[in-house]
Tab-separated table of C-alpha atoms in Angstrom:
chain	number	residue	atom	x	y	z
A	1	MET	CA	2.687	-10.376	18.999
A	2	GLU	CA	2.153	-13.574	17.045
A	3	ASP	CA	3.552	-12.106	13.803
A	4	GLU	CA	6.785	-10.916	15.418
A	5	PRO	CA	8.736	-14.081	14.485
A	6	ARG	CA	7.568	-13.731	10.877
A	7	ILE	CA	8.846	-10.160	10.778
A	8	GLU	CA	12.158	-11.143	12.342
A	9	HIS	CA	12.573	-13.942	9.791
A	10	ALA	CA	12.435	-11.305	7.060
A	11	GLU	CA	15.705	-9.768	8.242
A	12	PRO	CA	17.873	-11.832	5.834
A	13	LEU	CA	15.764	-10.409	3.002
A	14	VAL	CA	16.519	-6.912	4.298
A	15	ASP	CA	20.237	-7.675	4.165
A	16	ALA	CA	19.856	-9.088	0.665
A	17	VAL	CA	17.992	-6.019	-0.572
A	18	LEU	CA	20.423	-3.564	1.006
A	19	HIS	CA	23.694	-5.266	0.204
A	20	HIS	CA	23.292	-7.967	-2.432
A	21	GLY	CA	20.848	-6.652	-5.002
A	22	GLY	CA	17.938	-8.613	-3.541
A	23	ASP	CA	14.387	-8.166	-4.796
A	24	PHE	CA	12.391	-5.709	-2.697
A	25	GLY	CA	9.236	-7.461	-3.902
A	26	GLN	CA	10.217	-10.579	-1.946
A	27	LEU	CA	10.723	-8.544	1.198
A	28	MET	CA	7.386	-6.816	0.696
A	29	ALA	CA	5.628	-10.146	0.193
A	30	ALA	CA	7.123	-11.481	3.429
A	31	LEU	CA	6.051	-8.424	5.417
A	32	TRP	CA	2.666	-7.767	3.809
A	33	GLU	CA	0.347	-9.988	5.874
A	34	PRO	CA	2.060	-9.329	9.224
A	35	SER	CA	1.896	-5.611	8.434
A	36	LEU	CA	-1.846	-5.770	7.828
A	37	ARG	CA	-2.409	-7.289	11.243
A	38	LEU	CA	0.055	-4.933	12.928
A	39	VAL	CA	-1.630	-1.853	11.474
A	40	ALA	CA	-5.170	-3.128	12.100
A	41	GLY	CA	-4.328	-3.786	15.741
A	42	SER	CA	-2.792	-0.389	16.415
A	43	LYS	CA	-4.503	1.876	18.919
A	44	ALA	CA	-4.554	4.792	16.480
A	45	MET	CA	-6.321	2.811	13.765
A	46	ARG	CA	-8.846	1.414	16.224
A	47	GLY	CA	-9.499	4.957	17.405
A	48	LEU	CA	-10.259	5.959	13.836
A	49	LYS	CA	-12.546	2.942	13.438
A	50	ALA	CA	-10.458	2.255	10.364
A	51	SER	CA	-11.820	0.075	7.591
A	52	GLU	CA	-9.937	-2.700	5.817
A	53	ASP	CA	-9.330	-0.238	3.002
A	54	ASP	CA	-7.711	2.169	5.445
A	55	VAL	CA	-5.468	-0.584	6.800
A	56	ARG	CA	-4.361	-1.582	3.318
A	57	GLU	CA	-3.667	2.035	2.439
A	58	VAL	CA	-1.412	2.410	5.470
A	59	VAL	CA	0.484	-0.774	4.602
A	60	THR	CA	0.864	0.425	1.011
A	61	ARG	CA	2.291	3.696	2.313
A	62	LEU	CA	4.593	1.786	4.640
A	63	MET	CA	6.034	-0.315	1.830
A	64	ALA	CA	6.401	2.731	-0.392
A	65	LYS	CA	8.260	4.521	2.401
A	66	LEU	CA	10.700	1.639	2.777
A	67	GLN	CA	11.386	1.529	-0.963
A	68	ARG	CA	11.421	5.143	-2.122
A	69	ASP	CA	14.533	7.276	-2.516
A	70	ASP	CA	16.810	4.290	-3.012
A	71	LEU	CA	15.561	2.533	0.146
A	72	ARG	CA	16.433	5.542	2.297
A	73	ALA	CA	14.140	4.558	5.189
A	74	LEU	CA	15.137	0.894	5.080
A	75	ARG	CA	18.814	1.885	5.160
A	76	LEU	CA	18.220	3.409	8.581
A	77	TYR	CA	17.808	-0.044	10.088
A	78	PRO	CA	21.480	-1.214	10.222
A	79	PRO	CA	22.748	1.874	12.104
A	80	TRP	CA	19.708	1.688	14.392
A	81	LYS	CA	20.548	-1.947	15.088
A	82	ASP	CA	24.138	-0.987	15.922
A	83	ARG	CA	22.845	1.504	18.482
A	84	HIS	CA	20.372	-1.015	19.924
A	85	PRO	CA	22.088	-4.428	19.863
A	86	ASP	CA	19.455	-5.892	22.174
A	87	LYS	CA	16.664	-5.064	19.713
A	88	THR	CA	15.447	-6.945	16.639
A	89	PHE	CA	14.258	-6.067	13.164
A	90	ALA	CA	10.712	-6.604	14.427
A	91	ASP	CA	11.257	-3.848	17.019
A	92	TRP	CA	12.493	-1.413	14.364
A	93	PHE	CA	9.699	-2.375	11.978
A	94	LYS	CA	7.030	-1.767	14.619
A	95	ILE	CA	8.432	1.702	15.297
A	96	THR	CA	8.516	2.525	11.584
A	97	THR	CA	4.970	1.225	11.148
A	98	ALA	CA	3.750	3.276	14.107
A	99	ASN	CA	5.160	6.424	12.495
A	100	VAL	CA	3.289	5.755	9.247
A	101	VAL	CA	0.087	5.013	11.175
A	102	ARG	CA	0.495	8.250	13.129
A	103	ASP	CA	0.879	10.299	9.941
A	104	PHE	CA	-2.150	8.617	8.392
A	105	ALA	CA	-4.253	9.267	11.504
A	106	ARG	CA	-3.304	12.947	11.507
A	107	GLU	CA	-4.135	13.218	7.828
A	108	ARG	CA	-7.441	11.413	8.249
A	109	ARG	CA	-8.529	13.614	11.114
A	110	GLY	CA	-7.685	16.706	9.101
A	111	THR	CA	-9.420	15.357	5.984
A	112	ASP	CA	-12.580	14.510	7.904
A	113	GLN	CA	-12.721	18.054	9.245
A	114	ARG	CA	-12.204	19.643	5.812
A	115	ARG	CA	-14.381	17.355	3.666
A	116	LEU	CA	-17.312	19.089	1.983
A	117	PRO	CA	-20.751	17.499	1.400
A	118	GLY	CA	-20.723	15.494	-1.812
A	119	GLU	CA	-16.930	15.484	-2.107
A	120	LEU	CA	-15.639	12.305	-3.786
A	121	SER	CA	-14.082	9.703	-1.514
A	122	LYS	CA	-11.725	6.922	-2.451
A	123	LYS	CA	-14.526	4.379	-2.049
A	124	ARG	CA	-16.798	6.290	-4.418
A	125	LEU	CA	-13.991	6.476	-6.927
A	126	LEU	CA	-13.609	2.725	-6.746
A	127	ASN	CA	-17.369	2.330	-7.150
A	128	ASP	CA	-17.534	3.922	-10.567
A	129	PHE	CA	-14.135	2.602	-11.531
A	130	ALA	CA	-15.687	-0.852	-11.468
A	131	LYS	CA	-18.364	0.356	-13.866
A	132	THR	CA	-16.260	2.436	-16.239
A	133	LEU	CA	-12.919	0.708	-16.542
A	134	PRO	CA	-10.696	2.720	-18.865
A	135	GLY	CA	-9.832	1.582	-22.350
A	136	GLU	CA	-6.386	1.057	-23.792
A	137	ASP	CA	-5.935	4.753	-24.646
A	138	SER	CA	-7.437	6.323	-21.540
A	139	TYR	CA	-5.006	5.522	-18.722
A	140	GLY	CA	-4.381	9.205	-18.186
A	141	LEU	CA	-7.997	9.574	-17.039
A	142	ARG	CA	-9.547	8.405	-13.802
A	143	PRO	CA	-13.236	7.481	-14.034
A	144	PRO	CA	-15.968	9.425	-12.260
A	145	VAL	CA	-17.668	7.547	-9.395
A	146	THR	CA	-21.910	4.736	-6.899
A	147	ASP	CA	-22.667	1.203	-6.142
A	148	ALA	CA	-21.084	0.184	-2.816
A	149	GLN	CA	-21.456	-3.530	-3.482
A	150	THR	CA	-19.573	-3.209	-6.757
A	151	ALA	CA	-16.769	-1.361	-4.975
A	152	ARG	CA	-16.512	-4.086	-2.345
A	153	GLN	CA	-16.386	-6.734	-5.049
A	154	LEU	CA	-13.684	-4.831	-6.868
A	155	LEU	CA	-11.559	-4.491	-3.745
A	156	GLU	CA	-12.043	-8.099	-2.702
A	157	TYR	CA	-11.144	-9.338	-6.154
A	158	ALA	CA	-8.138	-7.015	-6.381
A	159	ARG	CA	-6.810	-8.222	-3.030
A	160	GLU	CA	-7.162	-11.852	-4.006
A	161	ARG	CA	-5.871	-11.677	-7.573
A	162	LEU	CA	-3.470	-8.761	-7.961
A	163	PRO	CA	0.143	-9.077	-6.842
A	164	PRO	CA	1.174	-6.487	-4.258
A	165	ASP	CA	3.074	-4.307	-6.742
A	166	GLN	CA	0.109	-4.035	-9.122
A	167	LEU	CA	-2.328	-3.444	-6.261
A	168	ALA	CA	-0.178	-0.707	-4.734
A	169	ALA	CA	0.315	1.015	-8.096
A	170	LEU	CA	-3.391	0.833	-8.879
A	171	GLU	CA	-4.405	2.279	-5.508
A	172	SER	CA	-1.886	5.098	-5.861
A	173	TRP	CA	-3.202	5.873	-9.339
A	174	LEU	CA	-6.790	5.912	-8.102
A	175	GLN	CA	-5.798	8.317	-5.349
A	176	GLY	CA	-4.468	10.731	-7.967
A	177	ALA	CA	-0.752	9.924	-7.985
A	178	SER	CA	1.064	10.631	-11.232
A	179	TYR	CA	2.948	7.896	-13.043
A	180	ASP	CA	6.199	9.631	-12.087
A	181	ALA	CA	5.186	9.553	-8.420
A	182	ILE	CA	4.188	5.892	-8.652
A	183	ALA	CA	7.503	5.045	-10.309
A	184	SER	CA	9.388	6.836	-7.542
A	185	SER	CA	7.474	5.205	-4.701
A	186	ARG	CA	7.643	1.731	-6.245
A	187	GLY	CA	11.294	1.941	-7.288
A	188	LEU	CA	10.472	1.618	-10.999
A	189	ASP	CA	12.655	2.816	-13.838
A	190	ASP	CA	10.338	5.519	-15.130
A	191	ALA	CA	6.747	6.690	-15.582
A	192	ALA	CA	6.278	4.290	-18.491
A	193	ALA	CA	7.010	1.350	-16.200
A	194	ALA	CA	4.441	2.646	-13.704
A	195	LYS	CA	1.877	2.991	-16.478
A	196	ARG	CA	2.495	-0.611	-17.541
A	197	LEU	CA	1.945	-1.746	-13.944
A	198	VAL	CA	-1.363	0.107	-13.718
A	199	ARG	CA	-2.354	-1.172	-17.171
A	200	ALA	CA	-1.697	-4.764	-16.072
A	201	ALA	CA	-3.815	-4.326	-12.944
A	202	VAL	CA	-6.655	-2.725	-14.896
A	203	ALA	CA	-6.536	-5.509	-17.483
A	204	VAL	CA	-7.102	-8.109	-14.771
A	205	LEU	CA	-9.994	-6.149	-13.287
A	206	ARG	CA	-11.562	-5.444	-16.670
A	207	ARG	CA	-11.645	-9.154	-17.453
A	208	HIS	CA	-13.575	-9.722	-14.222
A	209	PHE	CA	-15.758	-6.603	-14.075
A	210	GLY	CA	-16.009	-5.514	-17.701
A	211	PRO	CA	-19.211	-5.701	-19.792
A	212	GLU	CA	-18.374	-9.151	-21.063
A	213	ALA	CA	-18.251	-10.402	-17.462
């Protein structure tokens, strides 16, 4: 795996986050691109014929899993390493990623079986979001949802311009997560901090996709 050395080189950041008050955002930034390729190349995701959006959603879930509950999942790495001295952080990370991919695949298969005709999908939500970006006082509302090209433009622009924390918070919000849930998954102080993160992401997108643009 060509990204394995990049993942292994992130191990000092893991130690810093766990033991020295390091910034989880730096660790996430180091792992983000290798994670995208790792998830996209997994057998389960190929079997689902997963889109780029699906891959990014899995990586977002992976990072949230590592960070939530005071880094509970990430704290499993040191004792795992003690039990497997011949293994590396890349080995542990691939196992953890595979578990998140597996859960996503199970969920997707179940969702596909239960989905009703006309039911809103995440992509449709993003479609109309691009057209009806919320105002300053409407962040408690998620817009209704149609134009596939607009959705693609929104996603492409978001990936290129939003930092990972804003992008992850925005995607969680669009999927229906509460501000409390976003704060918990992102390791933020409270719901107000999560709302500010979503507001910042929306502000960037409004400048690009709003009526004046």
